[in-house]
XYZ file of C-alpha atoms in Angstrom:
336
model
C 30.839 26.854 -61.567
C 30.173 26.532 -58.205
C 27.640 23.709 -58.636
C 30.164 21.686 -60.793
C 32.088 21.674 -58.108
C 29.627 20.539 -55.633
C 28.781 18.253 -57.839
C 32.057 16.595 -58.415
C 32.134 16.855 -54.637
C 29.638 14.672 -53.811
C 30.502 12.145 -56.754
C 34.011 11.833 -55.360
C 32.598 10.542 -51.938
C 29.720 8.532 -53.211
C 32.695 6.999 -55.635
C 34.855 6.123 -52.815
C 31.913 4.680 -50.670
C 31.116 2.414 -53.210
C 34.771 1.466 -55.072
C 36.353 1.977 -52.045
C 34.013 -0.078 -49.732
C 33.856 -2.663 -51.971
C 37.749 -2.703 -52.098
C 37.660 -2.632 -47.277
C 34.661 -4.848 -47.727
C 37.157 -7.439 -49.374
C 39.549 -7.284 -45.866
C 36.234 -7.537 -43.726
C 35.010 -10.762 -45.180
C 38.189 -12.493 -44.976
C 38.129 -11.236 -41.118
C 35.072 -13.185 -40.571
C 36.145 -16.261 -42.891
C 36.853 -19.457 -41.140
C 40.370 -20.828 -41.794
C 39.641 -23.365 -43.928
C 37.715 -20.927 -46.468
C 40.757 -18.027 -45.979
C 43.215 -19.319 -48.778
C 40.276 -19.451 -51.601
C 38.883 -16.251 -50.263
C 42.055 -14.349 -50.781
C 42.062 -15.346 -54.117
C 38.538 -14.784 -55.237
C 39.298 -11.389 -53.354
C 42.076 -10.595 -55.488
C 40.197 -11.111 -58.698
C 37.561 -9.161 -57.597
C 39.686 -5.720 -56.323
C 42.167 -5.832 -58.557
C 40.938 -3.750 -61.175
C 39.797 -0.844 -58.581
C 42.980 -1.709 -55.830
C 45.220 1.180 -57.521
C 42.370 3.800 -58.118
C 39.714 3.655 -55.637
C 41.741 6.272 -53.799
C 41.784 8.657 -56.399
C 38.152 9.720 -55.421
C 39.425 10.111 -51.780
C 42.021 12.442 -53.031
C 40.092 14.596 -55.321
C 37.572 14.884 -52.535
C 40.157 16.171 -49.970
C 41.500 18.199 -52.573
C 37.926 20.116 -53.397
C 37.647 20.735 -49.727
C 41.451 22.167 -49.430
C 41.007 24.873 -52.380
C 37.193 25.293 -52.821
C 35.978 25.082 -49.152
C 38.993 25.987 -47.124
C 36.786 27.027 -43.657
C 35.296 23.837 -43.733
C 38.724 21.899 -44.647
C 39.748 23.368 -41.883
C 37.119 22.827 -39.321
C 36.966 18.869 -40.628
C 40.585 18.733 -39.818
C 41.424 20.273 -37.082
C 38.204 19.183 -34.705
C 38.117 15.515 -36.250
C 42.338 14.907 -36.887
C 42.292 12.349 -34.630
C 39.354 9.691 -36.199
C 40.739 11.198 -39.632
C 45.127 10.369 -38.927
C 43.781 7.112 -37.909
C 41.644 6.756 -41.057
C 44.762 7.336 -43.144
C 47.086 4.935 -41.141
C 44.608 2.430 -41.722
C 44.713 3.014 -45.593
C 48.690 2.954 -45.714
C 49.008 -0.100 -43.322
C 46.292 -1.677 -44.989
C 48.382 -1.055 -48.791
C 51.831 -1.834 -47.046
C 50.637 -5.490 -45.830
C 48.565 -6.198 -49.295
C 51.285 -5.412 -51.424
C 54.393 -7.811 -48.481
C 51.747 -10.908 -48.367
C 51.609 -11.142 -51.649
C 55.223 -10.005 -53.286
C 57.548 -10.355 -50.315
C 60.289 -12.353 -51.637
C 60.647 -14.342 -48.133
C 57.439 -16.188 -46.942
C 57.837 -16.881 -43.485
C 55.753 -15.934 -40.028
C 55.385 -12.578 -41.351
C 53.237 -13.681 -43.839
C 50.680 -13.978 -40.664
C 51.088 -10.502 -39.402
C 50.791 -9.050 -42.888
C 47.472 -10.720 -43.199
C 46.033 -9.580 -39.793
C 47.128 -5.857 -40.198
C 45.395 -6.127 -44.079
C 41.664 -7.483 -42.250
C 42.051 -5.616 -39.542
C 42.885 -2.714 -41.555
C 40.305 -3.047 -43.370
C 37.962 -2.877 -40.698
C 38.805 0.047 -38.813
C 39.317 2.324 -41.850
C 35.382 2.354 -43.089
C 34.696 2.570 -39.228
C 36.403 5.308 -38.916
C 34.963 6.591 -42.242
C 31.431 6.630 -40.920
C 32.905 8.187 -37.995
C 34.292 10.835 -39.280
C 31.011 11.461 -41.689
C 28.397 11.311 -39.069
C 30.385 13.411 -36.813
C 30.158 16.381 -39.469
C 26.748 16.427 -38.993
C 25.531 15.652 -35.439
C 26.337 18.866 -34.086
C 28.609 17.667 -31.440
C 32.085 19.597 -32.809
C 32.495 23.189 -30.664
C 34.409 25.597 -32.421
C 34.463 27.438 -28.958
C 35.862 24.666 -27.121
C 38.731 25.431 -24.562
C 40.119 22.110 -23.441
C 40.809 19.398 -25.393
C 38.616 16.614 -24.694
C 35.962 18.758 -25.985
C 37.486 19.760 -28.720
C 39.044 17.218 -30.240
C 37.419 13.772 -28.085
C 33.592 14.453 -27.827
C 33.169 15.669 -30.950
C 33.447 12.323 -32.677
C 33.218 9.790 -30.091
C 29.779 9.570 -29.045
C 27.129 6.315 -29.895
C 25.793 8.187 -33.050
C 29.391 8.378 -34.550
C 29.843 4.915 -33.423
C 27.334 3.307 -34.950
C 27.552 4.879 -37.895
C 31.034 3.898 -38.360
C 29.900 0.006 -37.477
C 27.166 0.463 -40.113
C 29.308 1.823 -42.684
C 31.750 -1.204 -42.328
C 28.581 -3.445 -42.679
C 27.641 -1.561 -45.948
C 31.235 -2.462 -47.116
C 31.013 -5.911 -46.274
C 27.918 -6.032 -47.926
C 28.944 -4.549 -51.463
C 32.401 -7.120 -50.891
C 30.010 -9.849 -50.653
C 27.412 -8.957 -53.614
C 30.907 -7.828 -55.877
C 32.664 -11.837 -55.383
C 30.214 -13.529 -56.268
C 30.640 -12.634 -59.723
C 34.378 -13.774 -59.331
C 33.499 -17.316 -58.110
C 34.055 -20.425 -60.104
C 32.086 -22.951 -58.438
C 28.774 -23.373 -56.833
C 29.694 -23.922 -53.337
C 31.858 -20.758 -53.544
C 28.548 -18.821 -54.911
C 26.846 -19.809 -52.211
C 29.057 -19.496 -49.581
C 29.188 -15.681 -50.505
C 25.219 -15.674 -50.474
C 25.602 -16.808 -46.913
C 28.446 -13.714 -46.575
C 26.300 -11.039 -47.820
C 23.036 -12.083 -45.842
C 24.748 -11.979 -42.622
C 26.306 -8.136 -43.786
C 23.050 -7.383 -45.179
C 21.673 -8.555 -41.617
C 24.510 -6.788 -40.045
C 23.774 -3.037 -41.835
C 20.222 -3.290 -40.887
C 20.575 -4.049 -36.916
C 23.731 -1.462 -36.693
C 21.083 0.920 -39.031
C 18.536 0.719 -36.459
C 21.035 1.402 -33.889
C 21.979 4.283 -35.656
C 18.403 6.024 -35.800
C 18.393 4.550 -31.839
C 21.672 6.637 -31.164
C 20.332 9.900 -33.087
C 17.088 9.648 -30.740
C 18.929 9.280 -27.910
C 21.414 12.352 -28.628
C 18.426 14.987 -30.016
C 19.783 14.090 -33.736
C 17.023 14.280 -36.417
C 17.729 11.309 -38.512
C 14.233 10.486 -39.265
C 13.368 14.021 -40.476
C 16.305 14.124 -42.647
C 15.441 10.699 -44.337
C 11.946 10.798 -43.697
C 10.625 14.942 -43.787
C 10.548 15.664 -47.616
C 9.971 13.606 -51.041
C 12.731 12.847 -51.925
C 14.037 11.446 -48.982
C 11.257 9.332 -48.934
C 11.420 8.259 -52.725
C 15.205 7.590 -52.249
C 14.591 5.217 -49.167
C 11.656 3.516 -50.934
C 13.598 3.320 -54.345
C 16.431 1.554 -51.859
C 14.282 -1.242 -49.960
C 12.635 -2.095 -53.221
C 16.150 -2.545 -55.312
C 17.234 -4.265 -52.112
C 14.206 -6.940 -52.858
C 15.010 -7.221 -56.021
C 18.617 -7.485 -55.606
C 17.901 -10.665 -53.486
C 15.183 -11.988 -55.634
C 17.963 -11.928 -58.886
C 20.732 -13.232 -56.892
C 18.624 -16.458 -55.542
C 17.079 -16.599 -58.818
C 21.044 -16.446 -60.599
C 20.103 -13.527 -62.832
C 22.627 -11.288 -64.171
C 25.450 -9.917 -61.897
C 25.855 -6.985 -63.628
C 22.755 -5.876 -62.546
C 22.970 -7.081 -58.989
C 25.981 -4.660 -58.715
C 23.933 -2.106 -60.092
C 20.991 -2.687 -57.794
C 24.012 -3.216 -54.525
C 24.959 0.533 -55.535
C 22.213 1.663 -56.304
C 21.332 1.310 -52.852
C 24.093 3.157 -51.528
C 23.501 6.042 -53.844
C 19.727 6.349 -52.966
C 21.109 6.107 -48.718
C 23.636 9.003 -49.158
C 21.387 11.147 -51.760
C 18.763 10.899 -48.730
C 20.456 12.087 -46.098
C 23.027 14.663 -47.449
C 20.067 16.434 -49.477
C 17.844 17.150 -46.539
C 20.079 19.591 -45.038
C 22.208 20.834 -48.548
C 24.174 23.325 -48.912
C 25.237 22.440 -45.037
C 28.210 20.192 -44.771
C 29.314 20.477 -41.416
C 26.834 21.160 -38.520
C 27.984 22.295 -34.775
C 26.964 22.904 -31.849
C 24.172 25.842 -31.131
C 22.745 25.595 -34.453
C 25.886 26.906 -36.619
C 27.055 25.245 -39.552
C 29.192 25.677 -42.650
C 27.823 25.749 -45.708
C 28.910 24.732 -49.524
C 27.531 28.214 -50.490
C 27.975 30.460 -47.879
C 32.016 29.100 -47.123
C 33.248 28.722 -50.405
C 36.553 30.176 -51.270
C 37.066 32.855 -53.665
C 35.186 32.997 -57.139
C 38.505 32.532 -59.047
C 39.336 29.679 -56.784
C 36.245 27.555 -57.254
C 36.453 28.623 -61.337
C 39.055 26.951 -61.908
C 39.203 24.180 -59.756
C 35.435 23.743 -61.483
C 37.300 23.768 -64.682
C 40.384 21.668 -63.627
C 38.061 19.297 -62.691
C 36.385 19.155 -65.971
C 39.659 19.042 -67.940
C 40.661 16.110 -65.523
C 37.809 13.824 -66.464
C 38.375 14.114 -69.584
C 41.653 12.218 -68.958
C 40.865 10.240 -66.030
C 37.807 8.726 -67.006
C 38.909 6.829 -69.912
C 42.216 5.809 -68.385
C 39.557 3.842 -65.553
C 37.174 2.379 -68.298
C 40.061 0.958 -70.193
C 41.235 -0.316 -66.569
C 38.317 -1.897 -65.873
C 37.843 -3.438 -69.445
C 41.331 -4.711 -69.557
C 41.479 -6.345 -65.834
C 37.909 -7.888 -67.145
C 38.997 -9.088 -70.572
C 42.110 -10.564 -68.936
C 40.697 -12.266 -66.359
C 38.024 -13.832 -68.714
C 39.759 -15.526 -71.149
């Protein structure tokens, strides 16, 4: 039962990467729209998130949740060395709800309206930031369980330049999948392309903060390269990734279908995170002087992880439907 587990584990986050980055990715390309474009944006936005806006944190929760009852040692260690990237993750997420939901059903439009929109884009930018943050910290070694004062503890074990570039490449990755998402929403040419132009500049965008990233690992005795790059798979999964990427590009100049663009966009996510959380699986969370926590070794009890393997199970069985029928109905409705 234990592999269920993991396995619903790592679905959860790969889920949330790529529902909920598309959903932040929406904020981040209306940060860097021009005025004139904003008004149209918004509303090709809303199209485009709707169907995901009330569920994409669902996988957020359940993954939180796995982590509180299956893997309490490394809930723990997550949350107490990394509270302070992770409080300002979740601020982001409620401010970011709070001013979606006033700019669009506040009964008074006035000035507000503007500060609803800038906490929603900016918002939207600093919560995938600190996202990658948060994730790259787990696993740079940096967090000290034996720390005694508090900047080591709770400052320098997240903000260093490998955190920090993660968490500006994971925001381009959002903007990206935003980008490749609205184009199927647009109803005009101009718009189309306009969105081209959006997701070549985040496309652009992931691959200079990516190479800034393997620049930062270098620089801070991180081995990025022999994660992605020191077995098969890894390799495979990077290769599979660039060559979906060309083809992703070569369909979306060429107007082929958009279903598969956002399968090939995805795709590429999936192939990124499979790469570089299966070179050092079961390990989670990896610290200073070599120590880590693993899935295995720092699981909770075997009753605990049965039947959160088999509440799990149960769940989908429930929740899974419910989202197709979501997505069908926000799709049927907004096609007719």
């Amino acid at each position: 039962m234990i592999y269920v587990v993991i396995v619903y584990l790592w679905a959860a986050i790969l889920l949330y990467i790529l529902m909920g980055g598309a959903d932040f990715g929406a904020g981040i390309i209306e940060l860097f729209t021009s005025k004139r474009n904003k008004q149209h944006t918004r509303n090709t936005m809303y199209r485009a998130i709707a169907p995901i806006w009330e569920a994409n944190h669902m996988w957020l929760i359940i993954a939180i949740v796995v982590l509180f009852v299956g893997f309490p040692d490394i809930y723990t260690t997550i949350s107490t060395h990394l509270h302070i990237p992770l409080v300002i993750m979740l601020f982001g997420i409620i401010a970011r709800g709070t001013a979606f939901t006033f700019r669009n059903y506040d009964a008074v439009v006035d000035n507000m309206q503007k500060v609803y929109n800038k906490i929603f884009v900016y918002s939207s930018f600093i919560t995938p930031f600190f996202l990658g943050v948060i994730a790259a910290s787990a696993v740079s070694g940096k967090i000290d369980p034996d720390a005694h004062d508090f900047l080591s503890a709770y400052i320098f074990s997240w903000l260093n330049w490998f955190s920090v570039a993660v968490g500006f490449f994971t925001v381009a990755i959002c903007g990206f999948l935003a980008a490749i998402f609205i184009i199927g929403e647009t109803d005009d040419e101009l718009n189309r392309k306009r969105f081209i132009r959006k997701a070549k500049q985040m496309n652009l965008a992931a691959v200079v903060f990516g190479a800034l990233v393997f620049i930062a690992a270098h620089s801070e005795g991180i081995p990025l390269d022999t994660w992605l790059f020191g077995n098969a798979v890894g390799i495979i999964a990077i290769t599979a990734a660039t060559l979906s990427l060309i083809l992703l590009w070569f369909l979306l100049l060429k107007k082929g279908k958009l279903i598969i663009i956002r399968v090939l966009a995805g795709f590429q996510v999936t192939m990124i995170l499979l790469a570089i959380t299966l070179r050092h699986y079961p390990n989670i969370v990896i610290m200073k002087g070599g120590r880590y926590l693993s899935l295995m070794e720092h699981a909770g009890q075997e009753r605990a992880i049965y039947s959160l393997g088999m509440a799990l199970l149960l769940g989908s069985i429930f929740i899974l439907p419910a989202l197709f029928y979501l997505l069908y109905s926000f799709n049927k409705n907004y096609n007719k």
